[in-house]
Structures are given as structure tokens and as C-alpha cells.
Amino acid sequence: LNVLSDLSQYLSSLQIQKLEVLKAQLSHTQWRDSIAQNLHFSEINLSMSAFSVDSSLRRHSFLNADEVELEILGQRLLLPQKDHELRFDTLRLSTHDRQIYFKGLRLQPMGAEATTQDKITINSPEVSLENIDFQSSYLNQTLDIGRLRFQAPTIGFVQQKLGDSAEYDLQVV
């Protein structure tokens, strides 16, 4: 069901000056090679200004809005190889601030279930991706980051070779 396509039968233009969605939930299932990949976000806050869908204009702005503020709270994502899990307490995306910000970011191996030999652990109280041109990223499908900043991260790396393992712990100051 595509709501915007359905509305376009009756409206040539839809403009909303301020759109806010608070404490929403989102579930999405995508099928790849007959395997379901489920994605569920339990708490999402979204704010958009100057949101517009206009069939006469070829508007190429990120999510068809001038400013987008997205906040996702307390999530856990299993990475595609199913070897590592990404967790964060808060994710904030702001097109106005040109930033993606994580609070309480953790990347950790899935333990015995991991299928690769290399295991990475990253813990950082704050991570920010700064000076992002969301318009260009949206149009070109690439994410160009001006600055990547980790606050007080701890990084661990375990590499296994033919039954042996070498463990490295990195402390970045």
C-alpha cells in the first residue's frame, strides 16, 4: 500500500508546514533470497518542516522536506552477516545540524553464533557523523561525512588464524 500514490489520484499537491510523529513504532520485512529480514523500531520521533509532495514539481529534497529531525530510541540490530550486533540508546538525525548522532553505541560479536573468525567490539558513549550533505547523499546514494567523532571509545579486535588467536585491545584517547 503506497499512501502517496493513492492520494495522487485525488490531489496534485500535498503540503504540510510542520509534521510531527511522536512515539511511533515501525516494523518492516524485506525478503532476500527467500529469507525474511525483519526490522523493528520500538520508539521513533519524527519532525519535518515544509513537507511537500507535488506532482507538478520535481522536488529532489531529502524525504521531500526542508528540515528533518529523526530520533530513534533503544535499538538492537543484527548485522547482515549475523556475526555482530549493533546497539544504541539514541540515534538522532538532523538535516538542519547536518549530523547523525549516536548515544551509547555498542558493536559486539554474537559469541558462539558468529560465523567469521574476526570479532570486533566497539563501545563509545557518543559518536557523531558531522557536516553531512543530506541532499547530495539522497540524490547520489552515497554518504559523505565531513567529520567522524568518537567520544572515549574502547575498541577490541580478535583475529583468529588456523586455530590460533591474536587479541588486540585498542584504547583511543
PDB file of C-alpha atoms in Angstrom:
ATOM      1  CA  LEU A   1       0.000   0.000   0.000  1.00  0.00           C
ATOM      2  CA  ASN A   2       1.504   3.286  -1.096  1.00  0.00           C
ATOM      3  CA  VAL A   3      -0.464   6.110   0.523  1.00  0.00           C
ATOM      4  CA  LEU A   4       1.160   8.860  -1.549  1.00  0.00           C
ATOM      5  CA  SER A   5       0.326   7.089  -4.816  1.00  0.00           C
ATOM      6  CA  ASP A   6      -3.260   6.590  -3.676  1.00  0.00           C
ATOM      7  CA  LEU A   7      -3.581  10.262  -2.680  1.00  0.00           C
ATOM      8  CA  SER A   8      -2.115  11.433  -6.017  1.00  0.00           C
ATOM      9  CA  GLN A   9      -5.274  10.173  -7.727  1.00  0.00           C
ATOM     10  CA  TYR A  10      -7.215  12.881  -5.884  1.00  0.00           C
ATOM     11  CA  LEU A  11      -4.612  15.555  -5.088  1.00  0.00           C
ATOM     12  CA  SER A  12      -1.977  17.122  -7.311  1.00  0.00           C
ATOM     13  CA  SER A  13      -0.205  18.622  -4.307  1.00  0.00           C
ATOM     14  CA  LEU A  14       0.097  17.941  -0.595  1.00  0.00           C
ATOM     15  CA  GLN A  15       1.950  20.457   1.576  1.00  0.00           C
ATOM     16  CA  ILE A  16       2.331  20.366   5.346  1.00  0.00           C
ATOM     17  CA  GLN A  17       4.249  23.145   7.104  1.00  0.00           C
ATOM     18  CA  LYS A  18       5.061  21.077  10.207  1.00  0.00           C
ATOM     19  CA  LEU A  19       4.665  17.298  10.526  1.00  0.00           C
ATOM     20  CA  GLU A  20       5.386  15.571  13.828  1.00  0.00           C
ATOM     21  CA  VAL A  21       5.098  11.913  14.738  1.00  0.00           C
ATOM     22  CA  LEU A  22       5.839  11.003  18.355  1.00  0.00           C
ATOM     23  CA  LYS A  23       6.465   7.607  19.982  1.00  0.00           C
ATOM     24  CA  ALA A  24       5.755   5.691  16.799  1.00  0.00           C
ATOM     25  CA  GLN A  25       6.615   2.070  16.091  1.00  0.00           C
ATOM     26  CA  LEU A  26       7.822   0.775  12.746  1.00  0.00           C
ATOM     27  CA  SER A  27       8.119  -2.784  11.505  1.00  0.00           C
ATOM     28  CA  HIS A  28       9.432  -3.705   8.073  1.00  0.00           C
ATOM     29  CA  THR A  29      10.040  -7.084   6.457  1.00  0.00           C
ATOM     30  CA  GLN A  30      12.193  -7.425   3.371  1.00  0.00           C
ATOM     31  CA  TRP A  31      12.658 -10.686   1.510  1.00  0.00           C
ATOM     32  CA  ARG A  32      16.070 -11.556   0.071  1.00  0.00           C
ATOM     33  CA  ASP A  33      16.819 -14.970  -1.405  1.00  0.00           C
ATOM     34  CA  SER A  34      13.676 -16.406   0.243  1.00  0.00           C
ATOM     35  CA  ILE A  35      14.865 -15.233   3.679  1.00  0.00           C
ATOM     36  CA  ALA A  36      12.866 -12.688   5.661  1.00  0.00           C
ATOM     37  CA  GLN A  37      14.850  -9.816   7.151  1.00  0.00           C
ATOM     38  CA  ASN A  38      12.779  -8.150   9.851  1.00  0.00           C
ATOM     39  CA  LEU A  39      13.418  -4.654  11.111  1.00  0.00           C
ATOM     40  CA  HIS A  40      11.527  -3.272  14.090  1.00  0.00           C
ATOM     41  CA  PHE A  41      11.915   0.124  15.751  1.00  0.00           C
ATOM     42  CA  SER A  42      10.033   0.437  19.013  1.00  0.00           C
ATOM     43  CA  GLU A  43      10.184   4.200  19.604  1.00  0.00           C
ATOM     44  CA  ILE A  44      10.582   6.770  16.847  1.00  0.00           C
ATOM     45  CA  ASN A  45      10.100  10.548  16.944  1.00  0.00           C
ATOM     46  CA  LEU A  46       9.995  12.395  13.626  1.00  0.00           C
ATOM     47  CA  SER A  47       9.665  16.097  12.843  1.00  0.00           C
ATOM     48  CA  MET A  48       9.610  17.540   9.328  1.00  0.00           C
ATOM     49  CA  SER A  49       9.129  21.129   8.186  1.00  0.00           C
ATOM     50  CA  ALA A  50       7.841  22.220   4.789  1.00  0.00           C
ATOM     51  CA  PHE A  51       6.926  18.664   3.778  1.00  0.00           C
ATOM     52  CA  SER A  52       5.636  18.591   0.224  1.00  0.00           C
ATOM     53  CA  VAL A  53       4.523  16.119  -2.385  1.00  0.00           C
ATOM     54  CA  ASP A  54       3.732  17.869  -5.641  1.00  0.00           C
ATOM     55  CA  SER A  55       3.223  16.043  -8.928  1.00  0.00           C
ATOM     56  CA  SER A  56       3.997  19.199 -10.958  1.00  0.00           C
ATOM     57  CA  LEU A  57       7.340  19.847  -9.224  1.00  0.00           C
ATOM     58  CA  ARG A  58      10.304  17.522  -9.429  1.00  0.00           C
ATOM     59  CA  ARG A  59      11.316  18.098  -5.818  1.00  0.00           C
ATOM     60  CA  HIS A  60      14.565  16.330  -5.042  1.00  0.00           C
ATOM     61  CA  SER A  61      14.985  17.105  -1.364  1.00  0.00           C
ATOM     62  CA  PHE A  62      15.679  14.543   1.328  1.00  0.00           C
ATOM     63  CA  LEU A  63      12.318  12.994   2.299  1.00  0.00           C
ATOM     64  CA  ASN A  64      10.576  15.867   0.442  1.00  0.00           C
ATOM     65  CA  ALA A  65      11.111  18.289   3.346  1.00  0.00           C
ATOM     66  CA  ASP A  66      13.258  21.307   4.132  1.00  0.00           C
ATOM     67  CA  GLU A  67      14.266  20.049   7.574  1.00  0.00           C
ATOM     68  CA  VAL A  68      14.086  16.549   9.013  1.00  0.00           C
ATOM     69  CA  GLU A  69      14.679  15.612  12.653  1.00  0.00           C
ATOM     70  CA  LEU A  70      14.560  11.895  13.436  1.00  0.00           C
ATOM     71  CA  GLU A  71      15.116  10.282  16.826  1.00  0.00           C
ATOM     72  CA  ILE A  72      15.147   6.512  17.413  1.00  0.00           C
ATOM     73  CA  LEU A  73      15.479   5.225  20.962  1.00  0.00           C
ATOM     74  CA  GLY A  74      16.898   1.989  22.386  1.00  0.00           C
ATOM     75  CA  GLN A  75      17.552  -0.257  19.405  1.00  0.00           C
ATOM     76  CA  ARG A  76      19.353  -3.508  18.729  1.00  0.00           C
ATOM     77  CA  LEU A  77      20.206  -4.517  15.150  1.00  0.00           C
ATOM     78  CA  LEU A  78      21.740  -7.752  13.959  1.00  0.00           C
ATOM     79  CA  LEU A  79      24.196  -7.032  11.142  1.00  0.00           C
ATOM     80  CA  PRO A  80      23.666  -8.881   7.829  1.00  0.00           C
ATOM     81  CA  GLN A  81      26.418 -11.479   8.415  1.00  0.00           C
ATOM     82  CA  LYS A  82      24.744 -12.257  11.775  1.00  0.00           C
ATOM     83  CA  ASP A  83      28.168 -12.148  13.449  1.00  0.00           C
ATOM     84  CA  HIS A  84      27.858  -8.801  15.182  1.00  0.00           C
ATOM     85  CA  GLU A  85      25.121  -6.825  16.842  1.00  0.00           C
ATOM     86  CA  LEU A  86      24.795  -3.034  16.836  1.00  0.00           C
ATOM     87  CA  ARG A  87      23.066  -1.396  19.811  1.00  0.00           C
ATOM     88  CA  PHE A  88      22.433   2.219  20.652  1.00  0.00           C
ATOM     89  CA  ASP A  89      20.479   4.103  23.267  1.00  0.00           C
ATOM     90  CA  THR A  90      19.670   7.057  20.984  1.00  0.00           C
ATOM     91  CA  LEU A  91      20.083   7.870  17.311  1.00  0.00           C
ATOM     92  CA  ARG A  92      19.391  11.430  16.171  1.00  0.00           C
ATOM     93  CA  LEU A  93      19.455  12.550  12.561  1.00  0.00           C
ATOM     94  CA  SER A  94      19.198  16.281  11.869  1.00  0.00           C
ATOM     95  CA  THR A  95      19.328  17.748   8.382  1.00  0.00           C
ATOM     96  CA  HIS A  96      19.395  21.233   9.960  1.00  0.00           C
ATOM     97  CA  ASP A  97      22.513  20.414  12.038  1.00  0.00           C
ATOM     98  CA  ARG A  98      23.873  18.220   9.179  1.00  0.00           C
ATOM     99  CA  GLN A  99      24.565  15.489  11.709  1.00  0.00           C
ATOM    100  CA  ILE A 100      23.846  11.898  12.739  1.00  0.00           C
ATOM    101  CA  TYR A 101      24.445  11.362  16.448  1.00  0.00           C
ATOM    102  CA  PHE A 102      24.536   8.141  18.488  1.00  0.00           C
ATOM    103  CA  LYS A 103      24.434   7.925  22.269  1.00  0.00           C
ATOM    104  CA  GLY A 104      25.551   4.673  23.889  1.00  0.00           C
ATOM    105  CA  LEU A 105      26.779   2.993  20.692  1.00  0.00           C
ATOM    106  CA  ARG A 106      27.946  -0.620  21.029  1.00  0.00           C
ATOM    107  CA  LEU A 107      29.113  -3.087  18.383  1.00  0.00           C
ATOM    108  CA  GLN A 108      29.710  -6.565  19.749  1.00  0.00           C
ATOM    109  CA  PRO A 109      30.176 -10.090  18.409  1.00  0.00           C
ATOM    110  CA  MET A 110      27.308 -12.524  18.754  1.00  0.00           C
ATOM    111  CA  GLY A 111      29.508 -15.083  20.560  1.00  0.00           C
ATOM    112  CA  ALA A 112      29.289 -18.737  19.553  1.00  0.00           C
ATOM    113  CA  GLU A 113      26.794 -17.881  16.793  1.00  0.00           C
ATOM    114  CA  ALA A 114      29.376 -15.775  14.934  1.00  0.00           C
ATOM    115  CA  THR A 115      30.476 -17.399  11.692  1.00  0.00           C
ATOM    116  CA  THR A 116      33.517 -15.279  10.875  1.00  0.00           C
ATOM    117  CA  GLN A 117      36.803 -15.624  12.665  1.00  0.00           C
ATOM    118  CA  ASP A 118      37.401 -11.901  13.213  1.00  0.00           C
ATOM    119  CA  LYS A 119      35.495 -10.278  16.051  1.00  0.00           C
ATOM    120  CA  ILE A 120      35.284  -6.547  16.731  1.00  0.00           C
ATOM    121  CA  THR A 121      33.980  -4.814  19.851  1.00  0.00           C
ATOM    122  CA  ILE A 122      33.380  -1.060  19.947  1.00  0.00           C
ATOM    123  CA  ASN A 123      31.863   0.879  22.831  1.00  0.00           C
ATOM    124  CA  SER A 124      31.508   4.645  22.725  1.00  0.00           C
ATOM    125  CA  PRO A 125      29.331   6.907  24.889  1.00  0.00           C
ATOM    126  CA  GLU A 126      28.865   9.261  21.921  1.00  0.00           C
ATOM    127  CA  VAL A 127      29.506   9.040  18.185  1.00  0.00           C
ATOM    128  CA  SER A 128      28.725  11.804  15.728  1.00  0.00           C
ATOM    129  CA  LEU A 129      28.869  11.967  11.959  1.00  0.00           C
ATOM    130  CA  GLU A 130      29.119  15.664  11.152  1.00  0.00           C
ATOM    131  CA  ASN A 131      28.917  18.010   8.174  1.00  0.00           C
ATOM    132  CA  ILE A 132      26.750  15.661   6.119  1.00  0.00           C
ATOM    133  CA  ASP A 133      25.198  16.948   2.900  1.00  0.00           C
ATOM    134  CA  PHE A 134      21.912  15.023   3.096  1.00  0.00           C
ATOM    135  CA  GLN A 135      20.664  16.459  -0.183  1.00  0.00           C
ATOM    136  CA  SER A 136      23.697  15.172  -2.082  1.00  0.00           C
ATOM    137  CA  SER A 137      23.626  11.886  -0.166  1.00  0.00           C
ATOM    138  CA  TYR A 138      19.962  11.405  -1.068  1.00  0.00           C
ATOM    139  CA  LEU A 139      20.445  12.207  -4.755  1.00  0.00           C
ATOM    140  CA  ASN A 140      23.717  10.282  -5.228  1.00  0.00           C
ATOM    141  CA  GLN A 141      23.004   7.432  -2.782  1.00  0.00           C
ATOM    142  CA  THR A 142      26.334   7.971  -1.033  1.00  0.00           C
ATOM    143  CA  LEU A 143      27.026   9.213   2.474  1.00  0.00           C
ATOM    144  CA  ASP A 144      29.789  11.816   2.515  1.00  0.00           C
ATOM    145  CA  ILE A 145      30.827  12.577   6.079  1.00  0.00           C
ATOM    146  CA  GLY A 146      32.849  15.693   6.844  1.00  0.00           C
ATOM    147  CA  ARG A 147      33.908  14.516  10.310  1.00  0.00           C
ATOM    148  CA  LEU A 148      33.522  11.303  12.313  1.00  0.00           C
ATOM    149  CA  ARG A 149      33.928  11.791  16.069  1.00  0.00           C
ATOM    150  CA  PHE A 150      34.042   9.073  18.781  1.00  0.00           C
ATOM    151  CA  GLN A 151      33.980  10.137  22.444  1.00  0.00           C
ATOM    152  CA  ALA A 152      36.181   7.950  24.717  1.00  0.00           C
ATOM    153  CA  PRO A 153      35.789   4.750  22.684  1.00  0.00           C
ATOM    154  CA  THR A 154      37.113   1.327  23.603  1.00  0.00           C
ATOM    155  CA  ILE A 155      37.851  -0.894  20.638  1.00  0.00           C
ATOM    156  CA  GLY A 156      38.739  -4.579  20.746  1.00  0.00           C
ATOM    157  CA  PHE A 157      39.721  -6.808  17.847  1.00  0.00           C
ATOM    158  CA  VAL A 158      40.246 -10.581  17.870  1.00  0.00           C
ATOM    159  CA  GLN A 159      41.731 -12.184  14.787  1.00  0.00           C
ATOM    160  CA  GLN A 160      41.959 -15.960  14.519  1.00  0.00           C
ATOM    161  CA  LYS A 161      44.443 -17.749  12.256  1.00  0.00           C
ATOM    162  CA  LEU A 162      44.370 -21.524  11.809  1.00  0.00           C
ATOM    163  CA  GLY A 163      43.225 -22.301  15.333  1.00  0.00           C
ATOM    164  CA  ASP A 164      45.388 -19.653  16.991  1.00  0.00           C
ATOM    165  CA  SER A 165      44.075 -16.303  18.012  1.00  0.00           C
ATOM    166  CA  ALA A 166      45.660 -12.939  18.452  1.00  0.00           C
ATOM    167  CA  GLU A 167      43.755 -10.415  20.541  1.00  0.00           C
ATOM    168  CA  TYR A 168      44.201  -6.681  20.280  1.00  0.00           C
ATOM    169  CA  ASP A 169      42.666  -4.088  22.576  1.00  0.00           C
ATOM    170  CA  LEU A 170      42.830  -0.515  21.400  1.00  0.00           C
ATOM    171  CA  GLN A 171      42.230   2.408  23.705  1.00  0.00           C
ATOM    172  CA  VAL A 172      41.717   5.614  21.759  1.00  0.00           C
ATOM    173  CA  VAL A 173      42.250   8.846  23.663  1.00  0.00           C
TER     174      VAL A 173
END
